[in-house]
Short mmCIF file of C-alpha atoms in Angstrom, two decimals:
data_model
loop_
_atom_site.label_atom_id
_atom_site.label_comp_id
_atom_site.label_asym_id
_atom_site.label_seq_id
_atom_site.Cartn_x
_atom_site.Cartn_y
_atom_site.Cartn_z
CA UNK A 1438 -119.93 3.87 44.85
CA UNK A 1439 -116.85 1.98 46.52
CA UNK A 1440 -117.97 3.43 49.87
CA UNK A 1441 -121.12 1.91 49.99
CA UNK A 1442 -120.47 -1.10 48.43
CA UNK A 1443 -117.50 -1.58 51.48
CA UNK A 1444 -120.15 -1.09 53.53
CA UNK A 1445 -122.38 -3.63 52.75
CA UNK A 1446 -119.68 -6.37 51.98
CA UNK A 1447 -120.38 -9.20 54.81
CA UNK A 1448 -116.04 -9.17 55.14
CA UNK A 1449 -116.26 -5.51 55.46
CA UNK A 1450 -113.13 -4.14 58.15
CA UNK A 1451 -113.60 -0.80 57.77
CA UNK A 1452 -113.37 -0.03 61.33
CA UNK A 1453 -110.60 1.37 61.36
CA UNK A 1454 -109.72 4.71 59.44
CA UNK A 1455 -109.71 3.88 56.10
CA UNK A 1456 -108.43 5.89 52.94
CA UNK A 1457 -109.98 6.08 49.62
CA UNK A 1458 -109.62 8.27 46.57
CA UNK A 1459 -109.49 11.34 49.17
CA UNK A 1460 -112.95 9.52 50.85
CA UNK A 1461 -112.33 7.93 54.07
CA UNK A 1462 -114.61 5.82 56.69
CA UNK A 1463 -114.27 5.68 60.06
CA UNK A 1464 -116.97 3.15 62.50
CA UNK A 1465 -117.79 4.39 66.39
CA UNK A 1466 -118.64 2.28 68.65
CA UNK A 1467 -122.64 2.23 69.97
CA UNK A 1468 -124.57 0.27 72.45
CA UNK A 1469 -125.58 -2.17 69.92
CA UNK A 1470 -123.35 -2.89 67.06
CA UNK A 1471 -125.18 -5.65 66.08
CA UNK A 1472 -128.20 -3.80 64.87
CA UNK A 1473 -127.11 -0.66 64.00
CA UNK A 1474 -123.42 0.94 63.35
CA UNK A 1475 -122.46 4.87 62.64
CA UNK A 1476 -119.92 5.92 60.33
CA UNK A 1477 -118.44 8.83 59.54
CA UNK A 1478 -117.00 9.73 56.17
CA UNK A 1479 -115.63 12.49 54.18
CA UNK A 1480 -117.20 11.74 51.08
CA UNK A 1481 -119.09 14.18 49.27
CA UNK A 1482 -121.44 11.96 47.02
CA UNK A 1483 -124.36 12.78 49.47
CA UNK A 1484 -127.90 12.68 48.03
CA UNK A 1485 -129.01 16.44 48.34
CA UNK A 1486 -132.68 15.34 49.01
CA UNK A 1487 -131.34 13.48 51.73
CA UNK A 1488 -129.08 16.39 53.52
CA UNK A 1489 -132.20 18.41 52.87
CA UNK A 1490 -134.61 16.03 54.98
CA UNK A 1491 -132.14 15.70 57.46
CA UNK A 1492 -131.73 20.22 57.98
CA UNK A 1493 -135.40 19.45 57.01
CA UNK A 1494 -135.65 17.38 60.67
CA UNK A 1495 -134.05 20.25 62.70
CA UNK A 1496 -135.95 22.79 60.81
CA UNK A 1497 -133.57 25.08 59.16
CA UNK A 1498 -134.79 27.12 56.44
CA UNK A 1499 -134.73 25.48 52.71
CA UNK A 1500 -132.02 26.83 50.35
CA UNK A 1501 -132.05 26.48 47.10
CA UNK A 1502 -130.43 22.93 46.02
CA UNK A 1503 -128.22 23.96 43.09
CA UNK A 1504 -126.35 26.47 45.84
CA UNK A 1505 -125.95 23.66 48.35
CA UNK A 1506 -124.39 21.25 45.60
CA UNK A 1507 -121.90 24.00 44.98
CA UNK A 1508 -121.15 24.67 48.56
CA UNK A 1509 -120.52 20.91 49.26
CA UNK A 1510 -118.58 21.13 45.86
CA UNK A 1511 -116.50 24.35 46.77
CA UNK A 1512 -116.17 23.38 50.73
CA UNK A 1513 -112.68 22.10 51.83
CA UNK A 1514 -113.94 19.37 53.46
CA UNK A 1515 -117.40 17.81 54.07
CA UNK A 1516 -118.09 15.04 56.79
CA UNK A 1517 -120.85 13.10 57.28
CA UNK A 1518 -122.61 10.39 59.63
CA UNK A 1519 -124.26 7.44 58.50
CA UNK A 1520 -126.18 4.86 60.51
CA UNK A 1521 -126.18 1.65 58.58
CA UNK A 1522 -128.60 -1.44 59.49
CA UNK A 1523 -128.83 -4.43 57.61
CA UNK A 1524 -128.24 -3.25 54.22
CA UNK A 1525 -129.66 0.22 54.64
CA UNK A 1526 -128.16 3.62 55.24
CA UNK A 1527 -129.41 6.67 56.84
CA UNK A 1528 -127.95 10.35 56.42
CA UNK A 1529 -128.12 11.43 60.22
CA UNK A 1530 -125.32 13.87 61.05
CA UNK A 1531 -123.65 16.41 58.49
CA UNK A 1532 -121.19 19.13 58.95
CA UNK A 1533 -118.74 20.95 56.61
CA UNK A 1534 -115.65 23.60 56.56
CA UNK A 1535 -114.32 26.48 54.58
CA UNK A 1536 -110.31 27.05 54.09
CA UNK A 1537 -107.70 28.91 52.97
CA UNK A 1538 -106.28 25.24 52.82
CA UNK A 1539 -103.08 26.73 55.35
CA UNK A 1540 -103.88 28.44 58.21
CA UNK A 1541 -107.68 28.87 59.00
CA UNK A 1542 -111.17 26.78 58.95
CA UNK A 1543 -114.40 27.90 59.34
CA UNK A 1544 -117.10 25.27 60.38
CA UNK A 1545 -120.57 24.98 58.90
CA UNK A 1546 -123.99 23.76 58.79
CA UNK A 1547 -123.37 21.16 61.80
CA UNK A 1548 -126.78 18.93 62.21
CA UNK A 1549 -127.57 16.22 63.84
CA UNK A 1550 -130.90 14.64 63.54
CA UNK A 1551 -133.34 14.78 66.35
CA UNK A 1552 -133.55 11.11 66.96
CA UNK A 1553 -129.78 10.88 67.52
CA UNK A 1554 -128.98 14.09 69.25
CA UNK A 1555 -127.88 13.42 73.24
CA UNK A 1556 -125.89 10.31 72.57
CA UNK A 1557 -123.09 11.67 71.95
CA UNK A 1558 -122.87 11.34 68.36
CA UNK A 1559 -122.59 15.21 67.88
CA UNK A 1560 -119.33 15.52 69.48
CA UNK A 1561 -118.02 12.09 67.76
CA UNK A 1562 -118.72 14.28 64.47
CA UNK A 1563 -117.63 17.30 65.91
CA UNK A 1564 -114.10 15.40 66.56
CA UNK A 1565 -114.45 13.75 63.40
CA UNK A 1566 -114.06 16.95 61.85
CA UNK A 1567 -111.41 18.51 64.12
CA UNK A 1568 -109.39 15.37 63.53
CA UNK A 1569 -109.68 15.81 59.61
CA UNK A 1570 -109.00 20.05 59.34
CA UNK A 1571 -105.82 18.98 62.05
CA UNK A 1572 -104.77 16.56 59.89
CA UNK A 1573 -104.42 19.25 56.95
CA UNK A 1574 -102.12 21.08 59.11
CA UNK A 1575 -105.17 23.79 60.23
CA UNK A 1576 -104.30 25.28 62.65
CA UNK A 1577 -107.04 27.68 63.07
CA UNK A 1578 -110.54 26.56 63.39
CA UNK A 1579 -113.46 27.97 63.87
CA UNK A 1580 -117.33 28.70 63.60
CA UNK A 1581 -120.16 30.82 64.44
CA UNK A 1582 -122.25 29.24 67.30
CA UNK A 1583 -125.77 29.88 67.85
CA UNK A 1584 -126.81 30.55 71.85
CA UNK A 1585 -128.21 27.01 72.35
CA UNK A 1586 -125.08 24.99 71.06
CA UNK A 1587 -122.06 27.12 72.81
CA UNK A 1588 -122.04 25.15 75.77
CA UNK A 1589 -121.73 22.26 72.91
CA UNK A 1590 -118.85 23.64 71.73
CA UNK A 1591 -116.94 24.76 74.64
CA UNK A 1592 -116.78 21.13 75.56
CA UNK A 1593 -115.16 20.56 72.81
CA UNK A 1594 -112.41 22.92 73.38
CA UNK A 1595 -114.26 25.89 71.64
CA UNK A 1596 -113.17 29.32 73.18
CA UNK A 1597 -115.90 32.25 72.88
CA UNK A 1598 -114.75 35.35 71.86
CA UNK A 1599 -110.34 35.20 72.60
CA UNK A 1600 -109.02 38.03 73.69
CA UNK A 1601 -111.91 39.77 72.66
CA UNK A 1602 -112.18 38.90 69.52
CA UNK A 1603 -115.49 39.27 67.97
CA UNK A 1604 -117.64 37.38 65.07
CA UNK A 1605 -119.77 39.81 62.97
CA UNK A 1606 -121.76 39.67 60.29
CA UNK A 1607 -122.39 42.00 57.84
CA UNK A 1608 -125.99 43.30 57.01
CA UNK A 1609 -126.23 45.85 53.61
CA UNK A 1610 -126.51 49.51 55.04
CA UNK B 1336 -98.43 41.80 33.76
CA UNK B 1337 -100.86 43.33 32.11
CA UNK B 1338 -102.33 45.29 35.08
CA UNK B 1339 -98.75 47.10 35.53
CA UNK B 1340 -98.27 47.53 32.17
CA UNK B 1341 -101.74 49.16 32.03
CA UNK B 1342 -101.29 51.54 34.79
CA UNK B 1343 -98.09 52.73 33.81
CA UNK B 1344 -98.84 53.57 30.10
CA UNK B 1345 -99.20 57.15 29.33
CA UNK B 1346 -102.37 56.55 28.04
CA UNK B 1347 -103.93 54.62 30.92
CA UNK B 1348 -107.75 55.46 30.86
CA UNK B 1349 -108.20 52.58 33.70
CA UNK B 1350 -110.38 55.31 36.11
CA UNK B 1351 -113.68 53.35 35.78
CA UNK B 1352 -113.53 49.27 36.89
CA UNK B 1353 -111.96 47.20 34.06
CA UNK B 1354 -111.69 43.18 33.95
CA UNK B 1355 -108.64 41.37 32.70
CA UNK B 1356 -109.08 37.97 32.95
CA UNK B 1357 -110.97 37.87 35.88
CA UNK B 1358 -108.84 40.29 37.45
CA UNK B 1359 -110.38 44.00 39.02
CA UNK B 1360 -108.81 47.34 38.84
CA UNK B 1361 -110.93 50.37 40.60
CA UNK B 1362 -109.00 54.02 41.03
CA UNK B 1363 -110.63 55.89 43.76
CA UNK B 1364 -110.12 60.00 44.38
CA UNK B 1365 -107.67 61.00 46.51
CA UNK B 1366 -106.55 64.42 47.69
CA UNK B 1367 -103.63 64.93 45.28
CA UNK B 1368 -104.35 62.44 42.15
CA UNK B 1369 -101.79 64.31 40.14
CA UNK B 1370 -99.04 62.67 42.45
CA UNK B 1371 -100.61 59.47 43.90
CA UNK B 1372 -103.33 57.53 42.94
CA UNK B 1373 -104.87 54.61 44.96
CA UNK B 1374 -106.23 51.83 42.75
CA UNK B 1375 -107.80 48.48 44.22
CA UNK B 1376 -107.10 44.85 42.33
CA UNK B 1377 -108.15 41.13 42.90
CA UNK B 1378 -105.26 40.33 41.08
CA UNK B 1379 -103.34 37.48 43.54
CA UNK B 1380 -99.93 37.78 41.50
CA UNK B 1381 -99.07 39.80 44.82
CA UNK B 1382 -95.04 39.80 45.69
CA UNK B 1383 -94.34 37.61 49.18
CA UNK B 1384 -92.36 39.59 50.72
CA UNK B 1385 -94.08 43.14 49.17
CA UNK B 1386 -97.13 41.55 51.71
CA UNK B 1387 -94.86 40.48 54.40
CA UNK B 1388 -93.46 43.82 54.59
CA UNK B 1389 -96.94 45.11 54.78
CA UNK B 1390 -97.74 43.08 57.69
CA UNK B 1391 -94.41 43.53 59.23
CA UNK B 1392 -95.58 47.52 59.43
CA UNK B 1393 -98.70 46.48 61.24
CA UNK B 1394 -96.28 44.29 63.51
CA UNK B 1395 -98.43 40.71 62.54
CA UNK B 1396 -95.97 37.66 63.86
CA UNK B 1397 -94.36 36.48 60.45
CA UNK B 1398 -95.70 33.03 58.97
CA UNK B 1399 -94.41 30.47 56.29
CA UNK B 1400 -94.48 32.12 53.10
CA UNK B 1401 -95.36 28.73 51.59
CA UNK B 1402 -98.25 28.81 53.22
CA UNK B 1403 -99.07 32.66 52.49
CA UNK B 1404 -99.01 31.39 48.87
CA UNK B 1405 -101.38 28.44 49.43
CA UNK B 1406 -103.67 30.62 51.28
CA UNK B 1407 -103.67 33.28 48.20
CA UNK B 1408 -104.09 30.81 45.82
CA UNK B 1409 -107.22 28.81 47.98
CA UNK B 1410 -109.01 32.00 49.13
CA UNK B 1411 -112.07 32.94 47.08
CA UNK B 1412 -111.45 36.21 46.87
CA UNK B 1413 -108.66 38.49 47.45
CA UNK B 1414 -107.80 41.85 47.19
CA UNK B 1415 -105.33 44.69 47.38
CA UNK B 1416 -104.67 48.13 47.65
CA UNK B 1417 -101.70 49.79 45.76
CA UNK B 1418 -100.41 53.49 45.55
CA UNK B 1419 -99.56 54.42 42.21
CA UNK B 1420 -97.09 57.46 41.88
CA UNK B 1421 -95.17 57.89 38.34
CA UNK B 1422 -94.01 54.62 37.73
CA UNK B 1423 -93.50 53.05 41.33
CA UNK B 1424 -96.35 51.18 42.97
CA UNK B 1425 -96.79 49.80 46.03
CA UNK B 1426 -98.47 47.43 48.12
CA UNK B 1427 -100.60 49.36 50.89
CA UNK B 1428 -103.41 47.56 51.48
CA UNK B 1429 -104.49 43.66 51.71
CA UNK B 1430 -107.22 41.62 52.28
CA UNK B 1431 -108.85 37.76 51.55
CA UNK B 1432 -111.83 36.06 52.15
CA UNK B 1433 -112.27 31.96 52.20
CA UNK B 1434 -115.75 31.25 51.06
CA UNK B 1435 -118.01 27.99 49.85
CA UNK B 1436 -118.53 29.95 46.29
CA UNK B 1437 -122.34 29.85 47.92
CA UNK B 1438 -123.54 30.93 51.04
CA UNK B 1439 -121.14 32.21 52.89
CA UNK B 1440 -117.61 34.14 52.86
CA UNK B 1441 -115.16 34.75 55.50
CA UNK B 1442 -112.74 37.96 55.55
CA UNK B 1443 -109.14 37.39 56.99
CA UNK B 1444 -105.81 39.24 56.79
CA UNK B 1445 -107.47 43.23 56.67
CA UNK B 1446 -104.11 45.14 56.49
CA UNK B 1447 -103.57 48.96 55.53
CA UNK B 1448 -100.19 50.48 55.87
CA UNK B 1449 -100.01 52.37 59.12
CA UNK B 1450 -99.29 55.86 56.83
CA UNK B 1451 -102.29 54.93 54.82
CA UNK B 1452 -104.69 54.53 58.20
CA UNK B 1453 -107.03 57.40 58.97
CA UNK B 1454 -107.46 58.50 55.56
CA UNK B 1455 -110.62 56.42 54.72
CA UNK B 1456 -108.74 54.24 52.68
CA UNK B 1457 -109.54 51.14 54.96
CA UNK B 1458 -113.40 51.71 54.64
CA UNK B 1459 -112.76 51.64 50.91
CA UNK B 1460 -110.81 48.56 50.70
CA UNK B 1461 -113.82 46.84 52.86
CA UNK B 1462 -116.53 48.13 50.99
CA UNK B 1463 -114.63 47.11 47.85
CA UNK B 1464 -114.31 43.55 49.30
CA UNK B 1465 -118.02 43.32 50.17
CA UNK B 1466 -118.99 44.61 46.49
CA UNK B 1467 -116.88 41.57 45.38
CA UNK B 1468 -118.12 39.03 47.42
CA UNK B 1469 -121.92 40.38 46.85
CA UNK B 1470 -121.28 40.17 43.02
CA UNK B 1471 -120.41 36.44 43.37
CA UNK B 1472 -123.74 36.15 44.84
CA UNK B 1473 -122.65 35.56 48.70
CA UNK B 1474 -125.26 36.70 51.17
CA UNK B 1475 -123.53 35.55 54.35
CA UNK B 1476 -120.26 37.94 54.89
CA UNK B 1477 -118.65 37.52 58.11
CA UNK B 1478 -115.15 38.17 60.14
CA UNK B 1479 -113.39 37.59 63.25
CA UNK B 1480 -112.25 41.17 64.65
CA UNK B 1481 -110.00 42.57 66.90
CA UNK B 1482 -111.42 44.33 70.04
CA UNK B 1483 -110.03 47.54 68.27
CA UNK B 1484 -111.40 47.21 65.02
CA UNK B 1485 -114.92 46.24 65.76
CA UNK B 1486 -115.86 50.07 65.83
CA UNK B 1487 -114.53 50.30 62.28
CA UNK B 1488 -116.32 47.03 61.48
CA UNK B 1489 -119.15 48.24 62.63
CA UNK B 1490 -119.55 51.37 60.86
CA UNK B 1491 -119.19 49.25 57.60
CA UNK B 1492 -122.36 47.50 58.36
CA UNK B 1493 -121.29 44.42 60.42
CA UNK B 1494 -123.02 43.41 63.33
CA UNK B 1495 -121.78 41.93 66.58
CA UNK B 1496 -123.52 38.87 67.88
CA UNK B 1497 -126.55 38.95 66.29
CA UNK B 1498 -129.01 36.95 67.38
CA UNK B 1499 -126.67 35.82 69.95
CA UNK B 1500 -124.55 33.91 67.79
CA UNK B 1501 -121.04 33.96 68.74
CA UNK B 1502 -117.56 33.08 67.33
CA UNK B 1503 -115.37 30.32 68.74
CA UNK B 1504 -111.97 29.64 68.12
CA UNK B 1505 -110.92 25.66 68.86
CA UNK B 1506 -107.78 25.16 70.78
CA UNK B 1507 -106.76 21.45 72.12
CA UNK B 1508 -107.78 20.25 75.32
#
């Protein structure tokens, strides 16, 4: 995989936004580079048994593995964090979006594992993200939020409910 | 098209759901079929401007037709509402969801003709979009409504909030 193998190429300069095949790789900045470096990509070559340890860590309910390929398959774009040390890799932050590829997004499964939640990291994905659906000419994005992350998101420039506009979800009869 | 060409033979017998190549046609009763009959599709050959009218009667701010087209052809599912009488038809009811083929589905753009509201014909276009969507195996239906709507949303099943999860729209800082 060209990603990877960027990655762990000693004259690597990917730390800059970096385009490839429809993949791309961006590097953020943490308190010790030296050691340990996150980066985000859009790439969807993610090892399922991976994603699933890491909703696994934050303890969402299993789905079946066959659906989830699909949904990473049929969603319009997938982004990912990485923490890379040495020559390993670690899945640690995932997020992805439905489209109409023109006018709206829809953000889901956003999860960041435990051990790098309040760093910050969630909002560099979050804007990660943002940055990408923006860049596809999106203009409307959006997600459902549960209670504990809406304060999350309004920081981000999330709006609950505008002008009274409600999410629902519908439940058979 | 063979959809028109179907309903407008003599000898239509296209009462009872029929595929054509993955398209839908479903005739519900209506108070006078000898004069009009309503008949649902998921056909997307839909005329721009037919639909732009239609949301020009519902007084929706006019965008790109480019981009209506894109959003047609990248939804997952979409589907329409047409009154049939003789040999005219026309466009009186729209809707589309964006989904990840897996999980979940997202309906946008609910439109009936304002001389079509009232009549129960907007409960039937729903409930026809939700048998779709529940065919393809999606479990997770959900929409962004208008304060006005949510009644009608409501009685269809949805749910507002649950569990206290809430939609957000992004808009830049």
């Amino acid at each position: 995989m060209v990603f990877w193998k960027k990655l762990f190429n000693p004259s690597d300069t990917a730390t800059s936004p970096t385009s490839d095949h429809g993949q791309d790789l961006v590097e953020i900045k943490t308190d010790n580079p030296a050691q340990a470096r996150i980066f985000f990509s859009t790439d969807r070559d993610i090892d399922l048994y991976e994603l699933e340890e890491l909703c696994d860590s934050v303890g969402w309910a299993r789905r079946p593995l066959r659906k989830v390929k699909k949904a990473i398959e049929c969603s319009f774009l997938v982004t990912s964090m990485w923490e890379v040390k040495g020559n390993r890799k670690r899945l640690v932050g995932f997020a992805r979006a439905t489209s109409d590829h023109a006018f709206n997004a829809t953000i889901w499964d956003v999860v960041i594992h435990p051990a790098y939640q309040s760093k910050g990291l969630g909002k560099s994905l979050m804007k990660y993200t943002i940055k990408k659906l923006r860049g596809e000419d999106i203009s409307n994005i959006t997600l459902f939020a549960d209670p504990h992350v809406i304060d999350f998101y309004r920081r981000l420039g999330f709006v609950l409910d505008p002008e009274g506009i409600k999410g629902m979800f519908w439940y058979p009869d």
